[in-house]
Amino acid sequence: MNTEQTLLCLAIALLAGLLMSRLAKLVNLPAVTSYLIAGLLLGPFAIGALGFTGLGFVSLEIVDSLKIISQVALGFIAFAIGNEFRVSQLKTMGKQAITVGIFQAVITTVVVDIVLIVTHIINPDIISIPSAITLGAIAAATAPAATLMVVKQYKAQGPLTSLLLMVVAIDDAVGLVLFSASFGIANALEVGAISVISVVVEPILEIVLSIILGIIAGYLLNWLEIYFHSRSKRMSLSISFVLLTVGVSMMEFDIGGVHISFSLLLVCMMMGTVFCNICETSEELMGRVDRWTTPVSILFFVLSGAELDLRILANPLVLLIGIIYIISRSAGKYYGAFISCKATHCSDEIVNHLGITLFPQAGVALGMALTAANLGDGAVIRNVVLFSVLVYELIGPTLTKRSLTLAGEIIPGSKSARTINEDVDARR
């Protein structure tokens, strides 16, 4: 796809997302769901199938070639989530967030593992033990992007929202450890040998190095900010640092037989956390950066919708395993959050509603599924995760909005920023 066609695709994707959000507003759906539907319509199984390059995405390969946009969007999303880890909030909710973040992920993995292993025992042809263990670990991952988009669109505020944003951030680190350990065990079951380096050393190194890199980037950003006085230049510097950390965190190399890599979400989140706690003007800068990155976020969700492979719906085996996976993961997330919130003495609103807000699953899970492709039936794992992402991303945002509304942190009928701006324009 040449430059002109790429620009046409991106422009149409952005316009389609915006127009679809107007339709979604009529039926009271979150904007993020409309962006995903726009992507499905432009994808290679709808408009893209017509073969007009530029009008839609004619193949999954073309969508994949625009992956850099999704990576950049995830970097900004993680940077914004880091803003939730202010010292004042950590003092009041830090212990609860860490406890809930760890235990709900572990409980979800255990529940999905048990259900899928029992399924294997009942009928070994449906799914293998290595695949069951791997899918259990993937189930722990929660998508921060859709959650953050819903929170921002409806200006959700309150204890549940604050805890939710911290938990989805912690979830990335916990999910990484669970996946690395489970995938190492799954590999061992297939080849008959376990690697301590891949199961223990590499995941711990990835987390530690990601945190260190994020801390360094946060301090450097704050140090350079003092040399610029205009708001636009400070915003530009913040954006350049997010792009820089995204680029660095995508690097991979080997040292002495140990594979070194970074977690993009963890690096950018840690940079945002450090920056917001040491920079006096971070609140304003975060707001300006957020407004600048809105089109990138829309493109991220449209591209996410376009990359969903609808051919998996024609495979009965994938649908069966997918349904089992979705039900068991949903139960694990809900009851894992319920139990851990009860144990940490959270309010009834948090206890009853946090689990449902953790249902969305997308990019991180797909990345794990791609890694799991080396297993004997890695294709089954990837397709099951694709199916679950299709379901969770379409209904997850709506469930998150409903839970936040029931908890009293989204006021029904309140005006969004978009509506307020339209009222201001109308009065001019």
CSV table of C-alpha atoms in Angstrom, one decimal:
chain,number,residue,atom,x,y,z
A,1,MET,CA,0.0,0.0,0.0
A,2,ASN,CA,1.5,3.3,-1.1
A,3,THR,CA,1.6,6.6,0.8
A,4,GLU,CA,-1.5,8.0,-0.8
A,5,GLN,CA,-3.5,4.9,-0.1
A,6,THR,CA,-2.3,4.8,3.5
A,7,LEU,CA,-3.4,8.4,4.1
A,8,LEU,CA,-6.8,7.7,2.5
A,9,CYS,CA,-7.2,4.7,4.8
A,10,LEU,CA,-6.3,6.6,7.9
A,11,ALA,CA,-8.5,9.6,7.0
A,12,ILE,CA,-11.5,7.4,6.2
A,13,ALA,CA,-10.9,5.3,9.3
A,14,LEU,CA,-11.0,8.4,11.5
A,15,LEU,CA,-14.1,9.8,9.8
A,16,ALA,CA,-15.9,6.5,10.0
A,17,GLY,CA,-15.1,6.3,13.7
A,18,LEU,CA,-16.4,9.8,14.3
A,19,LEU,CA,-19.6,9.3,12.3
A,20,MET,CA,-20.3,6.0,13.9
A,21,SER,CA,-19.9,7.6,17.4
A,22,ARG,CA,-22.9,9.9,16.5
A,23,LEU,CA,-25.0,6.9,15.7
A,24,ALA,CA,-23.9,5.2,18.9
A,25,LYS,CA,-24.9,8.2,20.9
A,26,LEU,CA,-28.5,7.7,19.7
A,27,VAL,CA,-28.7,4.3,21.3
A,28,ASN,CA,-26.6,5.3,24.3
A,29,LEU,CA,-23.6,3.2,23.5
A,30,PRO,CA,-20.0,4.2,24.6
A,31,ALA,CA,-18.0,5.8,21.8
A,32,VAL,CA,-15.3,3.1,22.0
A,33,THR,CA,-17.8,0.5,20.9
A,34,SER,CA,-18.8,2.6,17.9
A,35,TYR,CA,-15.1,2.9,16.9
A,36,LEU,CA,-14.7,-0.9,17.0
A,37,ILE,CA,-17.8,-1.4,14.9
A,38,ALA,CA,-16.5,1.2,12.4
A,39,GLY,CA,-13.3,-0.8,12.1
A,40,LEU,CA,-15.3,-4.1,11.6
A,41,LEU,CA,-17.2,-2.4,8.7
A,42,LEU,CA,-14.0,-1.1,7.1
A,43,GLY,CA,-12.2,-4.3,7.6
A,44,PRO,CA,-11.3,-7.0,5.1
A,45,PHE,CA,-14.5,-9.0,5.8
A,46,ALA,CA,-16.9,-6.1,5.0
A,47,ILE,CA,-16.2,-2.9,2.9
A,48,GLY,CA,-12.5,-4.0,2.6
A,49,ALA,CA,-13.6,-7.2,0.8
A,50,LEU,CA,-14.7,-5.0,-2.2
A,51,GLY,CA,-11.0,-4.5,-3.0
A,52,PHE,CA,-10.9,-0.7,-3.2
A,53,THR,CA,-7.7,0.1,-1.5
A,54,GLY,CA,-8.1,3.4,0.4
A,55,LEU,CA,-11.8,3.0,0.9
A,56,GLY,CA,-11.3,0.2,3.5
A,57,PHE,CA,-8.7,-2.3,4.7
A,58,VAL,CA,-8.6,-4.9,1.9
A,59,SER,CA,-6.5,-7.4,4.0
A,60,LEU,CA,-5.3,-8.1,7.5
A,61,GLU,CA,-1.7,-7.6,6.4
A,62,ILE,CA,-2.6,-3.9,5.6
A,63,VAL,CA,-4.1,-3.5,9.0
A,64,ASP,CA,-1.0,-5.1,10.6
A,65,SER,CA,1.3,-2.7,8.6
A,66,LEU,CA,-0.3,0.2,10.6
A,67,LYS,CA,0.6,-1.4,13.9
A,68,ILE,CA,2.9,1.5,14.8
A,69,ILE,CA,-0.2,3.6,15.4
A,70,SER,CA,-1.6,1.1,17.8
A,71,GLN,CA,1.7,0.9,19.7
A,72,VAL,CA,1.9,4.7,20.0
A,73,ALA,CA,-1.7,4.9,21.2
A,74,LEU,CA,-1.0,2.3,23.8
A,75,GLY,CA,2.0,4.3,24.9
A,76,PHE,CA,-0.2,7.4,25.5
A,77,ILE,CA,-2.9,5.4,27.2
A,78,ALA,CA,-0.3,3.9,29.6
A,79,PHE,CA,1.2,7.4,30.2
A,80,ALA,CA,-2.3,8.7,31.1
A,81,ILE,CA,-3.0,5.8,33.5
A,82,GLY,CA,0.3,6.5,35.2
A,83,ASN,CA,-1.2,9.9,36.2
A,84,GLU,CA,-3.6,7.9,38.5
A,85,PHE,CA,-0.7,6.7,40.7
A,86,ARG,CA,-0.3,10.0,42.6
A,87,VAL,CA,1.2,9.7,46.1
A,88,SER,CA,-2.1,11.1,47.6
A,89,GLN,CA,-4.1,8.3,45.9
A,90,LEU,CA,-1.5,5.6,46.7
A,91,LYS,CA,-1.7,6.5,50.4
A,92,THR,CA,-5.5,5.9,50.4
A,93,MET,CA,-5.9,3.1,47.9
A,94,GLY,CA,-2.4,1.8,47.1
A,95,LYS,CA,-2.7,-1.3,49.3
A,96,GLN,CA,-6.1,-2.2,48.0
A,97,ALA,CA,-5.1,-1.7,44.4
A,98,ILE,CA,-2.0,-3.9,44.7
A,99,THR,CA,-3.9,-6.6,46.6
A,100,VAL,CA,-6.9,-6.6,44.2
A,101,GLY,CA,-4.7,-6.3,41.1
A,102,ILE,CA,-2.7,-9.4,42.0
A,103,PHE,CA,-5.4,-11.6,43.5
A,104,GLN,CA,-8.1,-11.1,40.9
A,105,ALA,CA,-5.6,-11.9,38.1
A,106,VAL,CA,-4.4,-15.1,39.9
A,107,ILE,CA,-7.9,-16.2,40.7
A,108,THR,CA,-9.0,-15.7,37.1
A,109,THR,CA,-6.0,-17.8,35.8
A,110,VAL,CA,-6.8,-20.6,38.3
A,111,VAL,CA,-10.5,-20.6,37.4
A,112,VAL,CA,-9.9,-20.8,33.6
A,113,ASP,CA,-7.1,-23.4,34.1
A,114,ILE,CA,-9.4,-25.6,36.1
A,115,VAL,CA,-12.3,-25.3,33.7
A,116,LEU,CA,-10.2,-25.9,30.5
A,117,ILE,CA,-8.3,-28.8,32.1
A,118,VAL,CA,-11.6,-30.5,33.1
A,119,THR,CA,-12.8,-29.9,29.5
A,120,HIS,CA,-9.6,-31.7,28.3
A,121,ILE,CA,-10.2,-34.6,30.7
A,122,ILE,CA,-13.8,-35.0,29.4
A,123,ASN,CA,-12.7,-34.8,25.8
A,124,PRO,CA,-9.0,-34.6,25.0
A,125,ASP,CA,-9.6,-33.8,21.4
A,126,ILE,CA,-11.2,-30.4,22.3
A,127,ILE,CA,-8.1,-28.8,23.9
A,128,SER,CA,-4.6,-29.9,25.0
A,129,ILE,CA,-3.2,-29.4,28.6
A,130,PRO,CA,-0.5,-26.9,27.3
A,131,SER,CA,-3.1,-24.8,25.5
A,132,ALA,CA,-5.4,-24.9,28.6
A,133,ILE,CA,-2.6,-23.6,30.8
A,134,THR,CA,-1.6,-20.9,28.4
A,135,LEU,CA,-5.2,-19.7,27.9
A,136,GLY,CA,-5.6,-19.5,31.7
A,137,ALA,CA,-2.7,-17.1,31.9
A,138,ILE,CA,-3.9,-15.0,29.0
A,139,ALA,CA,-7.2,-14.7,30.7
A,140,ALA,CA,-5.6,-12.6,33.5
A,141,ALA,CA,-4.9,-9.7,31.0
A,142,THR,CA,-7.3,-6.7,31.0
A,143,ALA,CA,-7.4,-4.1,28.3
A,144,PRO,CA,-6.7,-0.6,29.8
A,145,ALA,CA,-7.5,1.3,26.6
A,146,ALA,CA,-11.3,0.7,26.4
A,147,THR,CA,-11.6,1.2,30.2
A,148,LEU,CA,-9.8,4.6,30.1
A,149,MET,CA,-11.8,5.7,27.0
A,150,VAL,CA,-15.1,5.1,28.9
A,151,VAL,CA,-13.9,6.9,32.0
A,152,LYS,CA,-12.8,9.9,30.0
A,153,GLN,CA,-16.0,10.0,27.8
A,154,TYR,CA,-18.3,10.1,30.7
A,155,LYS,CA,-16.0,11.9,33.2
A,156,ALA,CA,-16.4,9.1,35.7
A,157,GLN,CA,-15.1,10.0,39.1
A,158,GLY,CA,-15.1,8.3,42.5
A,159,PRO,CA,-13.4,5.5,44.5
A,160,LEU,CA,-14.4,2.7,42.0
A,161,THR,CA,-13.0,4.6,39.1
A,162,SER,CA,-9.7,5.4,40.9
A,163,LEU,CA,-9.3,1.8,42.0
A,164,LEU,CA,-10.2,0.5,38.5
A,165,LEU,CA,-7.5,2.5,36.7
A,166,MET,CA,-4.8,1.5,39.2
A,167,VAL,CA,-5.9,-2.2,39.0
A,168,VAL,CA,-5.8,-2.4,35.2
A,169,ALA,CA,-2.3,-0.9,35.3
A,170,ILE,CA,-1.1,-3.4,37.9
A,171,ASP,CA,-2.8,-6.1,35.9
A,172,ASP,CA,-0.3,-5.8,33.1
A,173,ALA,CA,2.7,-6.7,35.3
A,174,VAL,CA,0.9,-9.5,37.0
A,175,GLY,CA,-0.4,-10.9,33.7
A,176,LEU,CA,3.1,-10.8,32.3
A,177,VAL,CA,4.5,-12.9,35.1
A,178,LEU,CA,1.6,-15.4,35.0
A,179,PHE,CA,1.9,-15.8,31.2
A,180,SER,CA,5.6,-16.3,31.2
A,181,ALA,CA,5.4,-18.9,33.9
A,182,SER,CA,2.4,-20.7,32.4
A,183,PHE,CA,3.9,-20.6,28.8
A,184,GLY,CA,7.2,-22.0,30.1
A,185,ILE,CA,5.3,-24.9,31.8
A,186,ALA,CA,3.3,-25.5,28.6
A,187,ASN,CA,6.5,-25.6,26.6
A,188,ALA,CA,8.0,-28.0,29.1
A,189,LEU,CA,5.0,-30.3,28.8
A,190,GLU,CA,5.4,-30.4,25.0
A,191,VAL,CA,9.2,-30.8,24.8
A,192,GLY,CA,9.8,-32.6,28.1
A,193,ALA,CA,12.2,-30.0,29.6
A,194,ILE,CA,11.6,-26.8,31.6
A,195,SER,CA,13.7,-23.7,31.3
A,196,VAL,CA,14.2,-21.7,34.5
A,197,ILE,CA,15.5,-18.8,32.5
A,198,SER,CA,12.3,-18.4,30.4
A,199,VAL,CA,9.9,-19.2,33.2
A,200,VAL,CA,11.5,-17.1,36.0
A,201,VAL,CA,14.5,-15.0,35.0
A,202,GLU,CA,13.2,-13.4,31.8
A,203,PRO,CA,9.8,-12.2,33.1
A,204,ILE,CA,11.3,-10.8,36.2
A,205,LEU,CA,14.0,-9.0,34.2
A,206,GLU,CA,11.3,-7.6,31.8
A,207,ILE,CA,9.3,-6.1,34.7
A,208,VAL,CA,12.3,-4.8,36.6
A,209,LEU,CA,14.0,-3.3,33.5
A,210,SER,CA,10.7,-1.8,32.3
A,211,ILE,CA,10.2,-0.1,35.7
A,212,ILE,CA,13.8,1.2,35.7
A,213,LEU,CA,13.5,2.5,32.2
A,214,GLY,CA,10.1,4.2,33.0
A,215,ILE,CA,11.6,5.9,36.1
A,216,ILE,CA,14.6,7.2,34.2
A,217,ALA,CA,12.3,8.5,31.4
A,218,GLY,CA,10.0,10.2,34.0
A,219,TYR,CA,12.9,12.0,35.7
A,220,LEU,CA,14.5,13.1,32.4
A,221,LEU,CA,11.2,14.5,31.2
A,222,ASN,CA,10.7,16.5,34.3
A,223,TRP,CA,14.4,17.7,34.1
A,224,LEU,CA,14.0,18.9,30.5
A,225,GLU,CA,10.6,20.6,31.2
A,226,ILE,CA,12.3,23.3,33.2
A,227,TYR,CA,14.1,24.5,30.1
A,228,PHE,CA,10.8,25.3,28.2
A,229,HIS,CA,8.3,27.8,29.4
A,230,SER,CA,5.6,27.9,26.8
A,231,ARG,CA,2.8,25.4,27.3
A,232,SER,CA,2.9,24.2,23.6
A,233,LYS,CA,6.6,23.4,23.8
A,234,ARG,CA,6.2,21.5,27.1
A,235,MET,CA,3.3,19.6,25.5
A,236,SER,CA,5.5,18.8,22.5
A,237,LEU,CA,8.3,17.6,24.8
A,238,SER,CA,5.9,15.3,26.7
A,239,ILE,CA,4.7,13.8,23.4
A,240,SER,CA,8.3,13.3,22.1
A,241,PHE,CA,9.1,11.4,25.3
A,242,VAL,CA,6.1,9.1,25.0
A,243,LEU,CA,7.2,8.4,21.4
A,244,LEU,CA,10.8,7.8,22.6
A,245,THR,CA,9.8,5.4,25.4
A,246,VAL,CA,7.5,3.5,23.0
A,247,GLY,CA,10.4,3.1,20.5
A,248,VAL,CA,12.9,2.0,23.2
A,249,SER,CA,10.5,-0.4,24.8
A,250,MET,CA,9.9,-2.2,21.5
A,251,MET,CA,13.6,-3.1,21.3
A,252,GLU,CA,14.6,-6.7,22.0
A,253,PHE,CA,18.1,-8.3,22.3
A,254,ASP,CA,19.9,-11.3,23.9
A,255,ILE,CA,22.6,-11.1,26.5
A,256,GLY,CA,24.4,-14.3,27.4
A,257,GLY,CA,21.5,-16.5,26.3
A,258,VAL,CA,18.9,-14.4,28.2
A,259,HIS,CA,16.3,-12.6,26.1
A,260,ILE,CA,15.9,-9.0,27.1
A,261,SER,CA,12.7,-7.2,26.3
A,262,PHE,CA,10.4,-4.4,27.8
A,263,SER,CA,6.7,-4.0,28.5
A,264,LEU,CA,5.5,-1.0,26.5
A,265,LEU,CA,2.6,-0.4,28.9
A,266,LEU,CA,4.7,-0.8,32.0
A,267,VAL,CA,7.4,1.6,30.8
A,268,CYS,CA,5.1,4.4,29.7
A,269,MET,CA,2.9,3.9,32.8
A,270,MET,CA,5.9,4.2,35.1
A,271,MET,CA,7.1,7.3,33.3
A,272,GLY,CA,3.7,8.9,33.7
A,273,THR,CA,3.7,7.9,37.4
A,274,VAL,CA,7.1,9.4,38.2
A,275,PHE,CA,6.4,12.6,36.1
A,276,CYS,CA,3.0,13.3,37.7
A,277,ASN,CA,4.5,13.0,41.2
A,278,ILE,CA,7.5,15.3,40.7
A,279,CYS,CA,6.2,17.9,38.2
A,280,GLU,CA,4.1,20.7,39.6
A,281,THR,CA,2.4,21.4,36.3
A,282,SER,CA,1.8,17.7,35.4
A,283,GLU,CA,-2.0,17.9,35.7
A,284,GLU,CA,-2.3,20.6,33.1
A,285,LEU,CA,0.3,19.0,30.8
A,286,MET,CA,-1.5,15.6,31.0
A,287,GLY,CA,-4.7,17.3,30.0
A,288,ARG,CA,-3.2,19.0,27.0
A,289,VAL,CA,-1.4,15.8,25.8
A,290,ASP,CA,-4.7,13.9,26.2
A,291,ARG,CA,-6.5,16.3,23.9
A,292,TRP,CA,-3.8,16.1,21.3
A,293,THR,CA,-3.8,12.3,21.3
A,294,THR,CA,-7.6,11.9,20.9
A,295,PRO,CA,-7.4,11.2,17.1
A,296,VAL,CA,-4.7,8.6,17.7
A,297,SER,CA,-6.9,6.9,20.2
A,298,ILE,CA,-9.8,6.8,17.8
A,299,LEU,CA,-7.6,5.3,15.1
A,300,PHE,CA,-6.4,2.7,17.6
A,301,PHE,CA,-9.9,1.4,18.2
A,302,VAL,CA,-10.9,1.5,14.6
A,303,LEU,CA,-7.8,-0.5,13.6
A,304,SER,CA,-8.5,-2.9,16.5
A,305,GLY,CA,-11.9,-3.5,15.0
A,306,ALA,CA,-10.5,-4.0,11.5
A,307,GLU,CA,-8.0,-6.6,12.6
A,308,LEU,CA,-10.6,-8.9,14.1
A,309,ASP,CA,-10.7,-12.0,12.0
A,310,LEU,CA,-14.3,-12.9,11.4
A,311,ARG,CA,-13.4,-16.2,9.8
A,312,ILE,CA,-13.0,-17.7,13.2
A,313,LEU,CA,-16.8,-17.6,13.6
A,314,ALA,CA,-17.0,-20.4,11.0
A,315,ASN,CA,-15.0,-22.8,13.2
A,316,PRO,CA,-17.3,-24.7,15.7
A,317,LEU,CA,-14.3,-25.9,17.8
A,318,VAL,CA,-13.1,-22.3,18.3
A,319,LEU,CA,-16.6,-21.2,19.1
A,320,LEU,CA,-17.0,-23.9,21.7
A,321,ILE,CA,-13.6,-23.3,23.4
A,322,GLY,CA,-14.2,-19.6,23.1
A,323,ILE,CA,-17.6,-19.7,24.9
A,324,ILE,CA,-16.1,-21.8,27.7
A,325,TYR,CA,-13.1,-19.4,27.9
A,326,ILE,CA,-15.3,-16.3,28.0
A,327,ILE,CA,-17.7,-17.7,30.7
A,328,SER,CA,-14.9,-19.0,32.9
A,329,ARG,CA,-12.8,-15.8,32.5
A,330,SER,CA,-15.8,-13.6,33.3
A,331,ALA,CA,-16.5,-15.7,36.4
A,332,GLY,CA,-12.9,-15.5,37.5
A,333,LYS,CA,-12.7,-11.7,37.0
A,334,TYR,CA,-15.9,-11.0,38.8
A,335,TYR,CA,-15.5,-13.3,41.8
A,336,GLY,CA,-11.7,-12.7,41.9
A,337,ALA,CA,-12.4,-9.0,42.3
A,338,PHE,CA,-15.3,-9.6,44.6
A,339,ILE,CA,-13.3,-11.8,47.0
A,340,SER,CA,-10.2,-9.5,47.0
A,341,CYS,CA,-12.3,-6.4,47.5
A,342,LYS,CA,-14.1,-8.0,50.4
A,343,ALA,CA,-10.8,-9.0,51.9
A,344,THR,CA,-9.5,-5.4,51.7
A,345,HIS,CA,-12.7,-3.9,53.1
A,346,CYS,CA,-13.7,-2.0,50.0
A,347,SER,CA,-17.1,-0.3,49.8
A,348,ASP,CA,-20.1,-2.3,48.6
A,349,GLU,CA,-20.1,-0.3,45.3
A,350,ILE,CA,-16.6,-1.4,44.6
A,351,VAL,CA,-17.2,-5.0,45.7
A,352,ASN,CA,-20.2,-5.4,43.5
A,353,HIS,CA,-19.1,-3.6,40.4
A,354,LEU,CA,-15.3,-3.7,40.0
A,355,GLY,CA,-15.2,-7.3,38.6
A,356,ILE,CA,-17.4,-6.4,35.6
A,357,THR,CA,-15.3,-3.4,34.7
A,358,LEU,CA,-12.3,-5.7,34.3
A,359,PHE,CA,-14.0,-7.8,31.5
A,360,PRO,CA,-12.5,-5.9,28.4
A,361,GLN,CA,-9.6,-7.7,26.8
A,362,ALA,CA,-7.6,-6.7,23.7
A,363,GLY,CA,-4.0,-5.8,22.7
A,364,VAL,CA,-2.0,-7.4,25.6
A,365,ALA,CA,-3.9,-10.7,25.3
A,366,LEU,CA,-3.4,-10.8,21.5
A,367,GLY,CA,0.3,-10.2,22.0
A,368,MET,CA,0.5,-13.1,24.4
A,369,ALA,CA,-1.5,-15.3,21.9
A,370,LEU,CA,1.0,-14.4,19.2
A,371,THR,CA,3.9,-15.6,21.5
A,372,ALA,CA,2.0,-18.8,22.2
A,373,ALA,CA,1.9,-19.6,18.4
A,374,ASN,CA,4.9,-21.8,18.9
A,375,LEU,CA,2.9,-24.4,20.8
A,376,GLY,CA,1.5,-27.4,19.0
A,377,ASP,CA,-2.0,-26.0,18.6
A,378,GLY,CA,-1.0,-22.3,18.9
A,379,ALA,CA,-3.4,-21.5,16.1
A,380,VAL,CA,-6.3,-22.6,18.4
A,381,ILE,CA,-5.1,-20.3,21.2
A,382,ARG,CA,-4.8,-17.3,18.8
A,383,ASN,CA,-8.3,-17.9,17.4
A,384,VAL,CA,-9.9,-18.4,20.8
A,385,VAL,CA,-8.4,-15.1,22.0
A,386,LEU,CA,-9.5,-13.4,18.8
A,387,PHE,CA,-13.0,-14.6,19.4
A,388,SER,CA,-13.0,-13.5,23.0
A,389,VAL,CA,-11.6,-10.1,22.1
A,390,LEU,CA,-14.4,-9.7,19.5
A,391,VAL,CA,-17.0,-10.3,22.2
A,392,TYR,CA,-15.3,-8.5,25.1
A,393,GLU,CA,-14.5,-5.3,23.1
A,394,LEU,CA,-18.0,-5.0,21.7
A,395,ILE,CA,-19.8,-5.5,25.0
A,396,GLY,CA,-17.1,-4.7,27.6
A,397,PRO,CA,-17.3,-0.9,27.3
A,398,THR,CA,-21.1,-0.9,27.7
A,399,LEU,CA,-20.8,-3.1,30.8
A,400,THR,CA,-18.1,-0.8,32.2
A,401,LYS,CA,-20.3,2.2,31.7
A,402,ARG,CA,-23.3,0.4,33.3
A,403,SER,CA,-21.2,-0.6,36.4
A,404,LEU,CA,-19.8,2.9,36.9
A,405,THR,CA,-23.3,4.3,36.5
A,406,LEU,CA,-24.8,1.9,39.1
A,407,ALA,CA,-21.9,2.8,41.4
A,408,GLY,CA,-22.9,6.5,41.1
A,409,GLU,CA,-19.7,7.6,39.4
A,410,ILE,CA,-21.3,8.4,36.1
A,411,ILE,CA,-24.3,10.7,36.3
A,412,PRO,CA,-27.0,9.6,33.9
A,413,GLY,CA,-27.9,12.3,31.5
A,414,SER,CA,-24.9,14.5,32.3
A,415,LYS,CA,-23.3,16.3,29.5
A,416,SER,CA,-20.1,15.0,28.1
A,417,ALA,CA,-17.3,17.4,27.1
A,418,ARG,CA,-18.4,17.0,23.5
A,419,THR,CA,-22.0,18.1,24.3
A,420,ILE,CA,-20.8,21.1,26.3
A,421,ASN,CA,-18.7,22.2,23.4
A,422,GLU,CA,-21.6,21.9,21.0
A,423,ASP,CA,-23.7,24.1,23.4
A,424,VAL,CA,-21.0,26.7,23.5
A,425,ASP,CA,-20.8,26.7,19.7
A,426,ALA,CA,-24.5,27.1,19.4
A,427,ARG,CA,-24.5,30.2,21.6
A,428,ARG,CA,-21.9,31.9,19.5
